[in-house]
PDB file of C-alpha atoms in Angstrom:
ATOM      1  CA  UNK A   1     123.382   1.565 -10.466  1.00 44.00           C
ATOM      2  CA  UNK A   2     123.459   5.156 -10.963  1.00 43.00           C
ATOM      3  CA  UNK A   3     124.921   6.412 -14.379  1.00 47.00           C
ATOM      4  CA  UNK A   4     127.957   8.627 -14.038  1.00 46.00           C
ATOM      5  CA  UNK A   5     127.540  12.141 -16.148  1.00 44.00           C
ATOM      6  CA  UNK A   6     130.606  13.367 -17.652  1.00 47.00           C
ATOM      7  CA  UNK A   7     132.029  16.707 -16.369  1.00 46.00           C
ATOM      8  CA  UNK A   8     132.583  18.238 -19.903  1.00 47.00           C
ATOM      9  CA  UNK A   9     128.933  18.124 -20.715  1.00 44.00           C
ATOM     10  CA  UNK A  10     127.796  19.557 -17.293  1.00 42.00           C
ATOM     11  CA  UNK A  11     130.109  22.519 -17.962  1.00 43.00           C
ATOM     12  CA  UNK A  12     128.712  23.201 -21.525  1.00 46.00           C
ATOM     13  CA  UNK A  13     124.981  23.291 -20.349  1.00 47.00           C
ATOM     14  CA  UNK A  14     126.001  25.693 -17.566  1.00 47.00           C
ATOM     15  CA  UNK A  15     127.524  28.084 -19.856  1.00 49.00           C
ATOM     16  CA  UNK A  16     124.564  28.102 -22.040  1.00 49.00           C
ATOM     17  CA  UNK A  17     122.354  29.093 -19.286  1.00 46.00           C
ATOM     18  CA  UNK A  18     124.296  31.881 -18.140  1.00 49.00           C
ATOM     19  CA  UNK A  19     124.498  33.455 -21.832  1.00 49.00           C
ATOM     20  CA  UNK A  20     120.563  33.456 -21.877  1.00 49.00           C
ATOM     21  CA  UNK A  21     120.301  35.055 -18.479  1.00 48.00           C
ATOM     22  CA  UNK A  22     122.478  37.863 -19.639  1.00 49.00           C
ATOM     23  CA  UNK A  23     120.457  38.499 -22.754  1.00 49.00           C
ATOM     24  CA  UNK A  24     117.238  38.508 -20.753  1.00 49.00           C
ATOM     25  CA  UNK A  25     118.705  41.148 -18.421  1.00 47.00           C
ATOM     26  CA  UNK A  26     118.947  43.724 -21.477  1.00 50.00           C
ATOM     27  CA  UNK A  27     115.935  46.652 -20.614  1.00 52.00           C
ATOM     28  CA  UNK A  28     112.890  46.515 -23.006  1.00 51.00           C
ATOM     29  CA  UNK A  29     111.267  49.732 -24.549  1.00 51.00           C
ATOM     30  CA  UNK A  30     107.604  50.108 -24.879  1.00 49.00           C
ATOM     31  CA  UNK A  31     107.313  53.263 -26.730  1.00 52.00           C
ATOM     32  CA  UNK A  32     107.804  51.819 -30.183  1.00 56.00           C
ATOM     33  CA  UNK A  33     105.502  49.035 -29.710  1.00 56.00           C
ATOM     34  CA  UNK A  34     101.934  49.869 -30.974  1.00 57.00           C
ATOM     35  CA  UNK A  35     100.217  47.845 -28.946  1.00 54.00           C
ATOM     36  CA  UNK A  36     101.067  49.737 -25.959  1.00 55.00           C
ATOM     37  CA  UNK A  37     100.040  52.872 -27.213  1.00 56.00           C
ATOM     38  CA  UNK A  38      96.188  54.094 -26.478  1.00 55.00           C
ATOM     39  CA  UNK A  39      94.181  56.316 -28.749  1.00 59.00           C
ATOM     40  CA  UNK A  40      93.334  59.755 -27.599  1.00 58.00           C
ATOM     41  CA  UNK A  41      89.464  59.863 -26.431  1.00 57.00           C
ATOM     42  CA  UNK A  42      87.177  62.960 -26.478  1.00 59.00           C
ATOM     43  CA  UNK A  43      84.074  62.223 -24.174  1.00 62.00           C
ATOM     44  CA  UNK A  44      82.429  65.544 -24.985  1.00 74.00           C
ATOM     45  CA  UNK A  45      80.690  65.477 -21.539  1.00 76.00           C
ATOM     46  CA  UNK A  46      79.115  68.774 -22.210  1.00 81.00           C
ATOM     47  CA  UNK A  47      76.939  67.186 -25.127  1.00 82.00           C
ATOM     48  CA  UNK A  48      76.476  64.057 -22.796  1.00 82.00           C
ATOM     49  CA  UNK A  49      74.921  66.621 -20.168  1.00 84.00           C
ATOM     50  CA  UNK A  50      72.659  68.095 -22.639  1.00 87.00           C
ATOM     51  CA  UNK A  51      71.652  64.734 -23.776  1.00 87.00           C
ATOM     52  CA  UNK A  52      70.800  63.697 -20.221  1.00 89.00           C
ATOM     53  CA  UNK A  53      69.098  66.810 -19.560  1.00 89.00           C
ATOM     54  CA  UNK A  54      66.792  66.216 -22.699  1.00 88.00           C
ATOM     55  CA  UNK A  55      66.256  62.551 -21.679  1.00 90.00           C
ATOM     56  CA  UNK A  56      65.341  63.826 -18.211  1.00 91.00           C
ATOM     57  CA  UNK A  57      62.670  66.188 -19.367  1.00 91.00           C
ATOM     58  CA  UNK A  58      61.520  63.450 -21.811  1.00 91.00           C
ATOM     59  CA  UNK A  59      61.241  61.108 -19.181  1.00 91.00           C
ATOM     60  CA  UNK A  60      59.709  63.264 -16.600  1.00 90.00           C
ATOM     61  CA  UNK A  61      57.028  64.077 -19.187  1.00 91.00           C
ATOM     62  CA  UNK A  62      56.409  60.357 -19.965  1.00 91.00           C
ATOM     63  CA  UNK A  63      56.040  59.928 -16.159  1.00 92.00           C
ATOM     64  CA  UNK A  64      53.751  62.650 -15.820  1.00 92.00           C
ATOM     65  CA  UNK A  65      51.527  61.546 -18.668  1.00 91.00           C
ATOM     66  CA  UNK A  66      51.712  57.753 -17.322  1.00 90.00           C
ATOM     67  CA  UNK A  67      50.568  59.286 -13.965  1.00 91.00           C
ATOM     68  CA  UNK A  68      47.846  61.290 -15.449  1.00 91.00           C
ATOM     69  CA  UNK A  69      46.766  58.257 -17.547  1.00 91.00           C
ATOM     70  CA  UNK A  70      46.730  56.060 -14.255  1.00 92.00           C
ATOM     71  CA  UNK A  71      44.696  58.527 -12.715  1.00 92.00           C
ATOM     72  CA  UNK A  72      42.192  58.840 -15.304  1.00 91.00           C
ATOM     73  CA  UNK A  73      42.041  55.043 -15.495  1.00 89.00           C
ATOM     74  CA  UNK A  74      41.931  54.817 -12.007  1.00 90.00           C
ATOM     75  CA  UNK A  75      39.180  57.127 -11.957  1.00 91.00           C
ATOM     76  CA  UNK A  76      37.270  55.640 -14.726  1.00 90.00           C
ATOM     77  CA  UNK A  77      37.782  52.198 -13.092  1.00 89.00           C
ATOM     78  CA  UNK A  78      36.031  53.601  -9.837  1.00 89.00           C
ATOM     79  CA  UNK A  79      33.279  55.151 -11.915  1.00 88.00           C
ATOM     80  CA  UNK A  80      32.822  51.964 -13.871  1.00 89.00           C
ATOM     81  CA  UNK A  81      33.114  50.082 -10.687  1.00 88.00           C
ATOM     82  CA  UNK A  82      30.413  52.133  -8.984  1.00 88.00           C
ATOM     83  CA  UNK A  83      28.173  51.393 -12.091  1.00 90.00           C
ATOM     84  CA  UNK A  84      28.901  47.680 -11.967  1.00 90.00           C
ATOM     85  CA  UNK A  85      27.936  48.073  -8.333  1.00 90.00           C
ATOM     86  CA  UNK A  86      24.624  49.568  -9.028  1.00 90.00           C
ATOM     87  CA  UNK A  87      23.852  47.440 -11.829  1.00 90.00           C
ATOM     88  CA  UNK A  88      24.726  44.354  -9.535  1.00 90.00           C
ATOM     89  CA  UNK A  89      22.539  45.913  -6.795  1.00 90.00           C
ATOM     90  CA  UNK A  90      19.848  46.280  -9.372  1.00 90.00           C
ATOM     91  CA  UNK A  91      20.436  42.949 -10.872  1.00 90.00           C
ATOM     92  CA  UNK A  92      20.337  41.463  -7.445  1.00 91.00           C
ATOM     93  CA  UNK A  93      16.903  43.105  -6.843  1.00 91.00           C
ATOM     94  CA  UNK A  94      15.640  41.747 -10.179  1.00 92.00           C
ATOM     95  CA  UNK A  95      16.951  38.237  -9.243  1.00 93.00           C
ATOM     96  CA  UNK A  96      15.114  38.496  -6.087  1.00 91.00           C
ATOM     97  CA  UNK A  97      11.748  39.619  -7.701  1.00 91.00           C
ATOM     98  CA  UNK A  98      12.175  37.125 -10.458  1.00 92.00           C
ATOM     99  CA  UNK A  99      12.944  34.197  -7.884  1.00 91.00           C
ATOM    100  CA  UNK A 100       9.906  35.284  -5.903  1.00 91.00           C
ATOM    101  CA  UNK A 101       7.915  35.337  -9.094  1.00 90.00           C
ATOM    102  CA  UNK A 102       9.481  32.305 -10.117  1.00 90.00           C
ATOM    103  CA  UNK A 103       8.306  30.488  -6.648  1.00 91.00           C
ATOM    104  CA  UNK A 104       4.819  31.658  -7.366  1.00 91.00           C
ATOM    105  CA  UNK A 105       4.545  30.404 -10.508  1.00 91.00           C
ATOM    106  CA  UNK A 106       6.042  27.037  -9.507  1.00 91.00           C
ATOM    107  CA  UNK A 107       3.103  26.834  -6.779  1.00 92.00           C
ATOM    108  CA  UNK A 108       0.803  27.865  -9.343  1.00 92.00           C
ATOM    109  CA  UNK A 109       1.998  25.252 -11.585  1.00 91.00           C
ATOM    110  CA  UNK A 110       2.146  22.554  -8.834  1.00 92.00           C
ATOM    111  CA  UNK A 111      -1.495  23.216  -7.976  1.00 91.00           C
ATOM    112  CA  UNK A 112      -2.639  23.412 -11.655  1.00 92.00           C
ATOM    113  CA  UNK A 113      -0.736  20.165 -12.033  1.00 92.00           C
ATOM    114  CA  UNK A 114      -2.535  18.551  -8.918  1.00 92.00           C
ATOM    115  CA  UNK A 115      -5.879  19.838 -10.358  1.00 91.00           C
ATOM    116  CA  UNK A 116      -5.261  18.728 -13.737  1.00 91.00           C
ATOM    117  CA  UNK A 117      -4.242  14.983 -12.228  1.00 92.00           C
ATOM    118  CA  UNK A 118      -7.139  15.102 -10.408  1.00 91.00           C
ATOM    119  CA  UNK A 119      -9.452  15.993 -13.433  1.00 92.00           C
ATOM    120  CA  UNK A 120      -7.666  13.287 -15.240  1.00 91.00           C
ATOM    121  CA  UNK A 121      -8.507  10.913 -12.414  1.00 92.00           C
ATOM    122  CA  UNK A 122     -11.923  11.792 -12.476  1.00 92.00           C
ATOM    123  CA  UNK A 123     -12.157  11.595 -16.068  1.00 93.00           C
ATOM    124  CA  UNK A 124     -10.795   8.155 -15.858  1.00 92.00           C
ATOM    125  CA  UNK A 125     -13.380   7.058 -13.116  1.00 91.00           C
ATOM    126  CA  UNK A 126     -16.159   8.352 -15.098  1.00 92.00           C
ATOM    127  CA  UNK A 127     -14.875   6.542 -18.124  1.00 92.00           C
ATOM    128  CA  UNK A 128     -14.576   3.210 -16.159  1.00 91.00           C
ATOM    129  CA  UNK A 129     -18.104   4.120 -14.650  1.00 90.00           C
ATOM    130  CA  UNK A 130     -19.424   4.842 -18.205  1.00 91.00           C
ATOM    131  CA  UNK A 131     -17.966   1.738 -19.501  1.00 91.00           C
ATOM    132  CA  UNK A 132     -19.451  -0.366 -16.718  1.00 91.00           C
ATOM    133  CA  UNK A 133     -22.835   1.469 -17.172  1.00 90.00           C
ATOM    134  CA  UNK A 134     -22.478   0.554 -21.069  1.00 90.00           C
ATOM    135  CA  UNK A 135     -21.778  -3.070 -20.300  1.00 91.00           C
ATOM    136  CA  UNK A 136     -24.596  -3.385 -17.760  1.00 91.00           C
ATOM    137  CA  UNK A 137     -26.902  -1.676 -20.252  1.00 91.00           C
ATOM    138  CA  UNK A 138     -26.016  -4.341 -22.947  1.00 91.00           C
ATOM    139  CA  UNK A 139     -26.664  -6.907 -20.634  1.00 91.00           C
ATOM    140  CA  UNK A 140     -29.764  -5.690 -19.418  1.00 91.00           C
ATOM    141  CA  UNK A 141     -31.079  -5.139 -23.062  1.00 90.00           C
ATOM    142  CA  UNK A 142     -29.959  -8.520 -23.866  1.00 91.00           C
ATOM    143  CA  UNK A 143     -31.903  -9.961 -20.669  1.00 91.00           C
ATOM    144  CA  UNK A 144     -34.913  -7.711 -21.754  1.00 92.00           C
ATOM    145  CA  UNK A 145     -34.790  -8.940 -25.306  1.00 91.00           C
ATOM    146  CA  UNK A 146     -34.415 -12.611 -23.900  1.00 91.00           C
ATOM    147  CA  UNK A 147     -37.209 -12.052 -21.234  1.00 90.00           C
ATOM    148  CA  UNK A 148     -39.387 -10.411 -24.208  1.00 90.00           C
ATOM    149  CA  UNK A 149     -38.909 -13.556 -26.204  1.00 90.00           C
ATOM    150  CA  UNK A 150     -39.971 -15.818 -23.200  1.00 89.00           C
ATOM    151  CA  UNK A 151     -42.922 -13.687 -22.538  1.00 89.00           C
ATOM    152  CA  UNK A 152     -43.958 -13.741 -26.116  1.00 88.00           C
ATOM    153  CA  UNK A 153     -43.357 -17.556 -26.251  1.00 88.00           C
ATOM    154  CA  UNK A 154     -45.482 -17.746 -22.997  1.00 84.00           C
ATOM    155  CA  UNK A 155     -48.247 -15.493 -24.084  1.00 85.00           C
ATOM    156  CA  UNK A 156     -48.335 -17.610 -27.533  1.00 85.00           C
ATOM    157  CA  UNK A 157     -48.213 -20.669 -25.540  1.00 79.00           C
ATOM    158  CA  UNK A 158     -51.013 -19.292 -23.087  1.00 75.00           C
ATOM    159  CA  UNK A 159     -53.132 -18.232 -26.274  1.00 80.00           C
ATOM    160  CA  UNK A 160     -52.755 -21.579 -27.636  1.00 78.00           C
ATOM    161  CA  UNK A 161     -53.847 -23.011 -24.408  1.00 65.00           C
ATOM    162  CA  UNK A 162     -56.813 -20.741 -23.913  1.00 68.00           C
ATOM    163  CA  UNK A 163     -58.129 -21.416 -27.186  1.00 74.00           C
ATOM    164  CA  UNK A 164     -57.492 -25.297 -26.607  1.00 68.00           C
ATOM    165  CA  UNK A 165     -59.275 -25.064 -23.199  1.00 61.00           C
ATOM    166  CA  UNK A 166     -61.980 -22.851 -24.708  1.00 67.00           C
ATOM    167  CA  UNK A 167     -62.642 -25.648 -27.266  1.00 65.00           C
ATOM    168  CA  UNK A 168     -62.240 -28.354 -24.463  1.00 57.00           C
ATOM    169  CA  UNK A 169     -64.659 -26.245 -22.274  1.00 59.00           C
ATOM    170  CA  UNK A 170     -67.498 -26.568 -24.934  1.00 62.00           C
ATOM    171  CA  UNK A 171     -66.816 -30.210 -24.916  1.00 53.00           C
ATOM    172  CA  UNK A 172     -66.444 -30.561 -21.098  1.00 56.00           C
ATOM    173  CA  UNK A 173     -69.326 -28.526 -20.129  1.00 59.00           C
ATOM    174  CA  UNK A 174     -71.730 -31.201 -20.318  1.00 64.00           C
ATOM    175  CA  UNK A 175     -69.217 -33.659 -18.421  1.00 60.00           C
ATOM    176  CA  UNK A 176     -68.734 -31.176 -15.893  1.00 65.00           C
ATOM    177  CA  UNK A 177     -72.294 -30.740 -15.585  1.00 69.00           C
ATOM    178  CA  UNK A 178     -72.721 -34.257 -15.225  1.00 70.00           C
ATOM    179  CA  UNK A 179     -70.145 -34.620 -12.403  1.00 68.00           C
ATOM    180  CA  UNK A 180     -71.546 -31.650 -10.587  1.00 69.00           C
ATOM    181  CA  UNK A 181     -74.782 -33.450 -10.406  1.00 69.00           C
ATOM    182  CA  UNK A 182     -73.339 -36.930 -10.007  1.00 67.00           C
ATOM    183  CA  UNK A 183     -70.830 -36.129  -7.096  1.00 71.00           C
ATOM    184  CA  UNK A 184     -72.760 -33.277  -5.674  1.00 71.00           C
ATOM    185  CA  UNK A 185     -70.135 -30.551  -6.050  1.00 79.00           C
ATOM    186  CA  UNK A 186     -69.780 -27.046  -7.694  1.00 80.00           C
ATOM    187  CA  UNK A 187     -66.735 -25.496  -9.434  1.00 78.00           C
ATOM    188  CA  UNK A 188     -66.050 -21.666  -8.277  1.00 78.00           C
ATOM    189  CA  UNK A 189     -63.046 -19.226  -8.940  1.00 75.00           C
ATOM    190  CA  UNK A 190     -60.692 -18.541  -6.234  1.00 71.00           C
ATOM    191  CA  UNK A 191     -59.754 -15.088  -7.072  1.00 74.00           C
ATOM    192  CA  UNK A 192     -56.621 -16.496  -8.972  1.00 76.00           C
ATOM    193  CA  UNK A 193     -56.770 -16.994 -12.541  1.00 74.00           C
ATOM    194  CA  UNK A 194     -54.561 -20.133 -12.218  1.00 79.00           C
ATOM    195  CA  UNK A 195     -56.550 -21.898  -9.419  1.00 84.00           C
ATOM    196  CA  UNK A 196     -59.779 -23.481  -9.433  1.00 84.00           C
ATOM    197  CA  UNK A 197     -61.962 -24.064  -6.379  1.00 86.00           C
ATOM    198  CA  UNK A 198     -64.168 -27.112  -6.007  1.00 85.00           C
ATOM    199  CA  UNK A 199     -66.552 -27.524  -3.118  1.00 87.00           C
ATOM    200  CA  UNK A 200     -68.271 -30.802  -2.392  1.00 85.00           C
ATOM    201  CA  UNK A 201     -71.689 -31.016  -0.428  1.00 84.00           C
ATOM    202  CA  UNK A 202     -72.214 -33.583   2.031  1.00 81.00           C
ATOM    203  CA  UNK A 203     -75.319 -34.393   4.023  1.00 80.00           C
ATOM    204  CA  UNK A 204     -75.468 -33.458   7.540  1.00 77.00           C
ATOM    205  CA  UNK A 205     -73.824 -35.718  10.259  1.00 72.00           C
ATOM    206  CA  UNK A 206     -75.676 -38.475  11.716  1.00 73.00           C
ATOM    207  CA  UNK A 207     -77.386 -37.381  14.895  1.00 66.00           C
ATOM    208  CA  UNK A 208     -77.806 -33.955  13.633  1.00 61.00           C
ATOM    209  CA  UNK A 209     -81.318 -34.174  13.030  1.00 60.00           C
ATOM    210  CA  UNK A 210     -83.485 -32.525  10.308  1.00 65.00           C
ATOM    211  CA  UNK A 211     -82.281 -29.206  11.045  1.00 60.00           C
ATOM    212  CA  UNK A 212     -78.830 -30.112  10.702  1.00 64.00           C
ATOM    213  CA  UNK A 213     -76.624 -28.183   7.792  1.00 76.00           C
ATOM    214  CA  UNK A 214     -75.109 -29.613   4.759  1.00 77.00           C
ATOM    215  CA  UNK A 215     -71.407 -30.106   5.330  1.00 84.00           C
ATOM    216  CA  UNK A 216     -68.597 -28.908   2.986  1.00 85.00           C
ATOM    217  CA  UNK A 217     -65.352 -30.004   1.805  1.00 85.00           C
ATOM    218  CA  UNK A 218     -63.391 -27.926  -0.757  1.00 88.00           C
ATOM    219  CA  UNK A 219     -59.895 -27.945  -2.374  1.00 87.00           C
ATOM    220  CA  UNK A 220     -58.091 -25.560  -4.617  1.00 89.00           C
ATOM    221  CA  UNK A 221     -56.719 -27.077  -7.812  1.00 87.00           C
ATOM    222  CA  UNK A 222     -53.669 -25.229  -9.556  1.00 87.00           C
ATOM    223  CA  UNK A 223     -54.016 -25.482 -13.264  1.00 82.00           C
ATOM    224  CA  UNK A 224     -50.984 -25.386 -15.356  1.00 82.00           C
ATOM    225  CA  UNK A 225     -50.130 -22.681 -17.925  1.00 72.00           C
ATOM    226  CA  UNK A 226     -49.839 -25.158 -20.834  1.00 65.00           C
ATOM    227  CA  UNK A 227     -51.210 -28.635 -21.733  1.00 65.00           C
ATOM    228  CA  UNK A 228     -47.931 -30.458 -20.771  1.00 72.00           C
ATOM    229  CA  UNK A 229     -47.893 -28.983 -16.893  1.00 79.00           C
ATOM    230  CA  UNK A 230     -48.756 -30.619 -14.165  1.00 86.00           C
ATOM    231  CA  UNK A 231     -51.835 -30.184 -11.878  1.00 86.00           C
ATOM    232  CA  UNK A 232     -51.566 -29.685  -8.158  1.00 88.00           C
ATOM    233  CA  UNK A 233     -53.907 -29.433  -5.069  1.00 88.00           C
ATOM    234  CA  UNK A 234     -52.556 -26.500  -3.012  1.00 88.00           C
ATOM    235  CA  UNK A 235     -55.215 -26.078  -0.451  1.00 88.00           C
ATOM    236  CA  UNK A 236     -57.732 -28.459   1.400  1.00 87.00           C
ATOM    237  CA  UNK A 237     -60.549 -27.814   3.853  1.00 85.00           C
ATOM    238  CA  UNK A 238     -60.922 -29.845   6.034  1.00 85.00           C
ATOM    239  CA  UNK A 239     -57.177 -30.925   5.951  1.00 87.00           C
ATOM    240  CA  UNK A 240     -56.659 -34.188   4.036  1.00 85.00           C
ATOM    241  CA  UNK A 241     -53.594 -36.438   4.285  1.00 88.00           C
ATOM    242  CA  UNK A 242     -50.845 -35.333   1.705  1.00 87.00           C
ATOM    243  CA  UNK A 243     -49.826 -38.738   0.468  1.00 90.00           C
ATOM    244  CA  UNK A 244     -53.322 -39.578  -0.497  1.00 89.00           C
ATOM    245  CA  UNK A 245     -53.777 -36.326  -2.075  1.00 89.00           C
ATOM    246  CA  UNK A 246     -50.639 -36.756  -3.999  1.00 90.00           C
ATOM    247  CA  UNK A 247     -51.852 -40.123  -5.271  1.00 91.00           C
ATOM    248  CA  UNK A 248     -55.069 -38.541  -6.614  1.00 88.00           C
ATOM    249  CA  UNK A 249     -52.990 -35.800  -8.321  1.00 89.00           C
ATOM    250  CA  UNK A 250     -50.859 -38.299 -10.027  1.00 90.00           C
ATOM    251  CA  UNK A 251     -53.624 -40.168 -11.682  1.00 88.00           C
ATOM    252  CA  UNK A 252     -54.872 -36.866 -12.913  1.00 86.00           C
ATOM    253  CA  UNK A 253     -51.710 -35.981 -14.517  1.00 87.00           C
ATOM    254  CA  UNK A 254     -51.227 -39.574 -15.931  1.00 87.00           C
ATOM    255  CA  UNK A 255     -54.919 -39.768 -17.203  1.00 85.00           C
ATOM    256  CA  UNK A 256     -55.908 -35.999 -17.746  1.00 81.00           C
ATOM    257  CA  UNK A 257     -59.436 -37.095 -16.745  1.00 81.00           C
ATOM    258  CA  UNK A 258     -61.251 -34.536 -14.545  1.00 79.00           C
ATOM    259  CA  UNK A 259     -63.455 -37.244 -13.234  1.00 80.00           C
ATOM    260  CA  UNK A 260     -60.511 -39.045 -11.914  1.00 83.00           C
ATOM    261  CA  UNK A 261     -59.784 -36.292  -9.458  1.00 82.00           C
ATOM    262  CA  UNK A 262     -63.315 -35.474  -8.520  1.00 84.00           C
ATOM    263  CA  UNK A 263     -64.115 -38.912  -7.680  1.00 85.00           C
ATOM    264  CA  UNK A 264     -61.014 -39.544  -5.729  1.00 86.00           C
ATOM    265  CA  UNK A 265     -60.922 -36.139  -3.606  1.00 86.00           C
ATOM    266  CA  UNK A 266     -64.581 -36.576  -2.852  1.00 85.00           C
ATOM    267  CA  UNK A 267     -63.868 -40.185  -1.501  1.00 86.00           C
ATOM    268  CA  UNK A 268     -60.954 -38.569   0.842  1.00 87.00           C
ATOM    269  CA  UNK A 269     -63.302 -35.808   2.030  1.00 85.00           C
ATOM    270  CA  UNK A 270     -65.993 -38.518   2.883  1.00 84.00           C
ATOM    271  CA  UNK A 271     -63.493 -40.289   4.777  1.00 85.00           C
ATOM    272  CA  UNK A 272     -62.443 -37.218   6.437  1.00 82.00           C
ATOM    273  CA  UNK A 273     -65.949 -36.066   7.435  1.00 79.00           C
ATOM    274  CA  UNK A 274     -67.176 -39.364   8.676  1.00 75.00           C
TER     275      UNK A 274
END
């Protein structure tokens, strides 16, 4: 529900508003207010013009000096740029020359390195060959020394055997003379100091008559170098059966009696010449 406002209260408010409006309608004066009063200013335009003219002169002089400095720096820069260009051209020429020299030196070094490697290879090859030759020389020295010892031993054995045979020959001389007379044989040299030729003489074959020639059967006996070696019959004329000859030689090597050999070989030749 709406509240009712008393009429007396509304009238009082209206009268108050009118009184305030009447007071505001009174005109306001600004002449007496210090805030509304401006100070008198003297701009002094003549001094300002003079100062501006001085500034213009100084500014023009500054610009002129700057322009001259820029021109000088540009000319100096151009001159320096020309010098640098010439230096660059000279440096480029020197670089090309140095590169050519470097290439030549590199080729020379490569060739020298190749020659050096080849020389090292040759040196290594020669050292290897020298080592092989030294090893072979040592082996040959050892073989020569061993061979010399063997030769000395054989010479000593031969000297001993020769002395023994010489003594034995003095003792066997009468025995050989007996067998030569008894078996009708003779002992000859064969041209080889290690061989002895023994020739048996047989009467002519039956029916040959009185003018028939004696027949011969000979063989060559290989004499050993030492007293412990074995004898061997290496040649017979006429040819005898090998097994029978071997049996006779075996008896000789077993008994060391020359008579056994002579009797056995004469019997084989007698059978062959029948």
